[in-house]
Short mmCIF file of C-alpha atoms in Angstrom, two decimals:
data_model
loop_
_atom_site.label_atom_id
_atom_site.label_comp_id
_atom_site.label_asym_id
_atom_site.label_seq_id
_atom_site.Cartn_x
_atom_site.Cartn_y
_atom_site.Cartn_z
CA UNK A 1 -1.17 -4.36 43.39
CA UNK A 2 0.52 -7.04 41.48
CA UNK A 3 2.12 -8.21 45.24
CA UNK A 4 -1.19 -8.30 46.86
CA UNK A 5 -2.84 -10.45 44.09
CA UNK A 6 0.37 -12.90 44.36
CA UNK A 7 -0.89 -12.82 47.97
CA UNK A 8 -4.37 -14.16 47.44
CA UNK A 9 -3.00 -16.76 45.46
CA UNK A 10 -0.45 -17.97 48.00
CA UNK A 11 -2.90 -17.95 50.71
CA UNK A 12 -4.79 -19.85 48.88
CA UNK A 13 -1.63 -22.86 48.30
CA UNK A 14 -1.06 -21.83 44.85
CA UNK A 15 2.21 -20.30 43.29
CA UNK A 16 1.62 -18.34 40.10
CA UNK A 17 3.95 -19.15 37.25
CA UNK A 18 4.54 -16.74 34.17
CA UNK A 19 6.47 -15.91 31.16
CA UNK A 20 6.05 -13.14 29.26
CA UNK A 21 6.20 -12.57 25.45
CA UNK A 22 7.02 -9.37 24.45
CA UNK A 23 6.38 -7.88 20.54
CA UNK A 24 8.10 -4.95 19.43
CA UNK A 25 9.06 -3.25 16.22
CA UNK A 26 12.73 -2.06 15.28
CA UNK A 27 12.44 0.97 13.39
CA UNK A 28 13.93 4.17 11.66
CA UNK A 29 14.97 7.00 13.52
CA UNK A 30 12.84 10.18 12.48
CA UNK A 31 12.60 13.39 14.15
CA UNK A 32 9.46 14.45 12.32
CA UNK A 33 6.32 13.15 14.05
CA UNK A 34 4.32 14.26 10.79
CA UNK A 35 6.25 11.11 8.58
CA UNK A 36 5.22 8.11 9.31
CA UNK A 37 7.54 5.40 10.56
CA UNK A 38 9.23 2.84 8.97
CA UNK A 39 11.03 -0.52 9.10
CA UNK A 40 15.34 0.11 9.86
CA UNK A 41 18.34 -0.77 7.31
CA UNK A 42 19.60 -3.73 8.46
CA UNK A 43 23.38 -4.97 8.16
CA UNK A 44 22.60 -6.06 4.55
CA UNK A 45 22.07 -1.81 3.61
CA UNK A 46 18.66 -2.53 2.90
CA UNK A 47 15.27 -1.80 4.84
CA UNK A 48 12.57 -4.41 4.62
CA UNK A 49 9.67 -4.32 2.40
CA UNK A 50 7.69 -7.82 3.01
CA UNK A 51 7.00 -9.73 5.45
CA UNK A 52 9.06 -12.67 6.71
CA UNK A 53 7.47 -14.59 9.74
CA UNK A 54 9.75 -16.44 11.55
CA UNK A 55 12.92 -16.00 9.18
CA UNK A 56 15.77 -16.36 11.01
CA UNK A 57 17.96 -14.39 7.84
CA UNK A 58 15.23 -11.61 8.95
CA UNK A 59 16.31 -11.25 12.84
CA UNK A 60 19.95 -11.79 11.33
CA UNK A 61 19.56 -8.44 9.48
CA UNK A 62 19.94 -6.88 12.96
CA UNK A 63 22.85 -8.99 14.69
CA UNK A 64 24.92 -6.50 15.93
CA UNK A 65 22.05 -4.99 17.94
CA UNK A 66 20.29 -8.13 19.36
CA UNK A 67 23.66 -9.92 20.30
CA UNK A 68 24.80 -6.51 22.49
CA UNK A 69 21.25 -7.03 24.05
CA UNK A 70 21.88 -10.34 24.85
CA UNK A 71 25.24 -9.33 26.49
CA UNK A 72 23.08 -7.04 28.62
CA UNK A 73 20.28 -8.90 29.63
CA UNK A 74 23.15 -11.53 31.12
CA UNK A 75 24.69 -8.72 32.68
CA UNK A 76 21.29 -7.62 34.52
CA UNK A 77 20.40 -11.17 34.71
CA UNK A 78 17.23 -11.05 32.69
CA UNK A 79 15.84 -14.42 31.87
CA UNK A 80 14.98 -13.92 28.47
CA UNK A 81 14.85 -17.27 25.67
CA UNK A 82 13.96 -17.12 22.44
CA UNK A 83 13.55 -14.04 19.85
CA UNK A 84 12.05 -14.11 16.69
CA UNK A 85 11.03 -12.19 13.97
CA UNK A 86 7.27 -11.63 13.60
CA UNK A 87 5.01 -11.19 10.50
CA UNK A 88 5.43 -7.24 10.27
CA UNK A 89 8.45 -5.36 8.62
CA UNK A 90 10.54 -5.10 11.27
CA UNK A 91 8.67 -6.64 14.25
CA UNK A 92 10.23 -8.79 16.77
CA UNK A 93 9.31 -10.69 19.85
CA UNK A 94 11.72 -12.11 22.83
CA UNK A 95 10.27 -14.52 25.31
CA UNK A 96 11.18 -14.68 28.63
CA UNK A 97 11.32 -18.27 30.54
CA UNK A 98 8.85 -19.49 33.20
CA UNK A 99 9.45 -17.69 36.70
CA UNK A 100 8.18 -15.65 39.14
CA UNK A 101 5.09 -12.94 38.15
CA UNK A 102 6.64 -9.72 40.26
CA UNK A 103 10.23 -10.56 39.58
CA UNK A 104 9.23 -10.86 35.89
CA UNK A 105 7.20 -7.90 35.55
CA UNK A 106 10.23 -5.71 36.77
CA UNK A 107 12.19 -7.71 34.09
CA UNK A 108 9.57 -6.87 31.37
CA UNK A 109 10.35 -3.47 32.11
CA UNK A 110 14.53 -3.36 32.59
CA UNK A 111 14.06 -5.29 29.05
CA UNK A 112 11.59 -2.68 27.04
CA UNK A 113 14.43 0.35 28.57
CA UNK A 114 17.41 -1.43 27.77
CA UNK A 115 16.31 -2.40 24.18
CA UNK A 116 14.98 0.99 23.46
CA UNK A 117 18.61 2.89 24.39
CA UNK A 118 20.72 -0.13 22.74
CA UNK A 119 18.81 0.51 19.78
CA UNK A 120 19.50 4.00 19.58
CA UNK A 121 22.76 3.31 19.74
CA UNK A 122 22.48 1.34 16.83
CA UNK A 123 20.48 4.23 14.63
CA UNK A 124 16.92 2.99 15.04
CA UNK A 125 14.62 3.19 17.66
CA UNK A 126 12.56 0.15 18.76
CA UNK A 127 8.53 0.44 20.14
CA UNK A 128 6.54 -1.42 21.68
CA UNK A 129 3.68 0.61 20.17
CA UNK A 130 0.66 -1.41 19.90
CA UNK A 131 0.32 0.08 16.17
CA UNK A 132 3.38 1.76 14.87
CA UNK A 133 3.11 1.40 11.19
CA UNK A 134 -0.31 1.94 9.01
CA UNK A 135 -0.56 -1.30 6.91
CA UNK A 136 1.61 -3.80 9.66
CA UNK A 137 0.79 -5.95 12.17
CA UNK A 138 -0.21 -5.10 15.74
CA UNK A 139 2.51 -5.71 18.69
CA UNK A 140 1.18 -6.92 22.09
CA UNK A 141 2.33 -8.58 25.24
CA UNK A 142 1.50 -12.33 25.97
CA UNK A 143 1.36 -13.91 28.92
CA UNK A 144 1.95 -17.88 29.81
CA UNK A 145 0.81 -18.34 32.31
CA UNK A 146 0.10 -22.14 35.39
CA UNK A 147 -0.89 -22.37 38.89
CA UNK A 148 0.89 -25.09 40.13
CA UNK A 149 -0.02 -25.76 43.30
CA UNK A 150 2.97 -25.22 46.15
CA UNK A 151 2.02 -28.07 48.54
CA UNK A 152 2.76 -31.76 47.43
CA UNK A 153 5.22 -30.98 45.15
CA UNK A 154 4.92 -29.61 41.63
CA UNK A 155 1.53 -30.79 40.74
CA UNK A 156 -0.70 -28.42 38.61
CA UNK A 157 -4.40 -28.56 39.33
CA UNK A 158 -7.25 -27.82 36.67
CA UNK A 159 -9.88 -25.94 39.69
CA UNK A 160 -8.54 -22.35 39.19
CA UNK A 161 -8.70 -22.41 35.44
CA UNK A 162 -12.07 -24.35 35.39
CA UNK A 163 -13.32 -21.98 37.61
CA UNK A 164 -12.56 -19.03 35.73
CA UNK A 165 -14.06 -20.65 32.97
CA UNK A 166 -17.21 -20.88 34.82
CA UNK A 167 -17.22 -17.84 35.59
CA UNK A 168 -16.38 -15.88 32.26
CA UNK A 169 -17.99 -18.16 30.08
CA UNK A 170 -21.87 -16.58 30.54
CA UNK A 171 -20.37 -13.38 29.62
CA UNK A 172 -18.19 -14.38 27.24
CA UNK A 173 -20.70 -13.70 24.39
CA UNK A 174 -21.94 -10.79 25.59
CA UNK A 175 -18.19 -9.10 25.41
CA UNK A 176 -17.16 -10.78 22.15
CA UNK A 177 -20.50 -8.65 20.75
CA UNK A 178 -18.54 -5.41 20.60
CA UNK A 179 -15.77 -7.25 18.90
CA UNK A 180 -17.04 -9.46 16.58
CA UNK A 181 -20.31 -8.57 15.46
CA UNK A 182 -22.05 -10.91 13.17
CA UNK A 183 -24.98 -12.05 14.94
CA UNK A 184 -24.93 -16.04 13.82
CA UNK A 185 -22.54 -17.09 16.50
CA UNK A 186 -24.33 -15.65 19.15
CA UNK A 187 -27.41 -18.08 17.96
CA UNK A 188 -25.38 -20.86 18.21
CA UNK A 189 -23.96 -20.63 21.69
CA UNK A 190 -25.06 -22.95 24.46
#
């Protein structure tokens, strides 16, 4: 499906850029499914137990395993960047750099399977849940995402996204409703 859409847009002169950001959590191994999960001992012997957004002592904690990723994603020549530590116990993201939307979707995947059995390896499993601990953060998948156009050189153009925005933005309110209910913004809107 993803092919065919990348079709539309080519026939249409325009080449779809992405990069994906991926959020996971590292944690514990447990067998039982009745316990609920929790964030991994890192190379200091302890487990965490607050938050620390963007600490880079916090994605330190787990060295061994991220630098043996690294190792692999050259290996499989996965284009991933930067990885940080996000604001729940034990929750990470990796960003991949800007590229191709099929080639990086297949990417997205070799990454989430080669960081789950690494991690094993290193006595903790690693989710990309969207809710794996009661009381943390959510984990998602972001998308960056341009349409530069492929004719004329590298030259972005503002009509795709404007035209989106045409498009959603009658319905916009009428979605965000279910989401965020207060009724005073909804009187506002123009």
């Amino acid at each position: 499906m993803l092919r065919r859409v990348l079709g539309l847009y080519r026939d249409k002169g325009w080449e779809p850029v992405v990069a994906p950001e991926l959020e996971f959590y590292l944690v514990a191994k447990n067998a039982d499914p009745n316990m609920p999960l929790a964030p991994p001992v890192g190379r200091s012997g302890r487990a965490e137990t607050v938050r620390r957004a963007y600490s880079i002592d916090a994605v330190n904690e787990f060295d061994p395993l991220f630098e043996e990723i690294y190792d692999y994603c050259k290996a499989m020549e996965l284009d991933v960047d930067t990885l940080i530590h996000e604001v729940g116990a034990g929750q990470m993201e990796i960003n991949f750099l800007h590229g191709d939307p099929l080639e990086l979707a297949d990417q997205s995947f070799y990454f989430k399977r080669t960081l789950r059995e690494t991690a094993l390896r290193h006595q903790m499993y690693a989710t990309f849940m969207a809710k794996p601990m009661q009381g943390e953060p959510g984990s998602a998948m972001h998308i960056h995402q341009s349409l530069p156009r492929r004719q004329n050189g590298p030259q972005h153009i503002q009509q795709p996204g404007r035209l989106a925005l045409e498009h959603f933005q009658p319905i916009t309110w009428q979605a965000c409703r279910s989401t965020c209910p207060p009724r005073w913004p909804w009187s506002h809107r123009t």
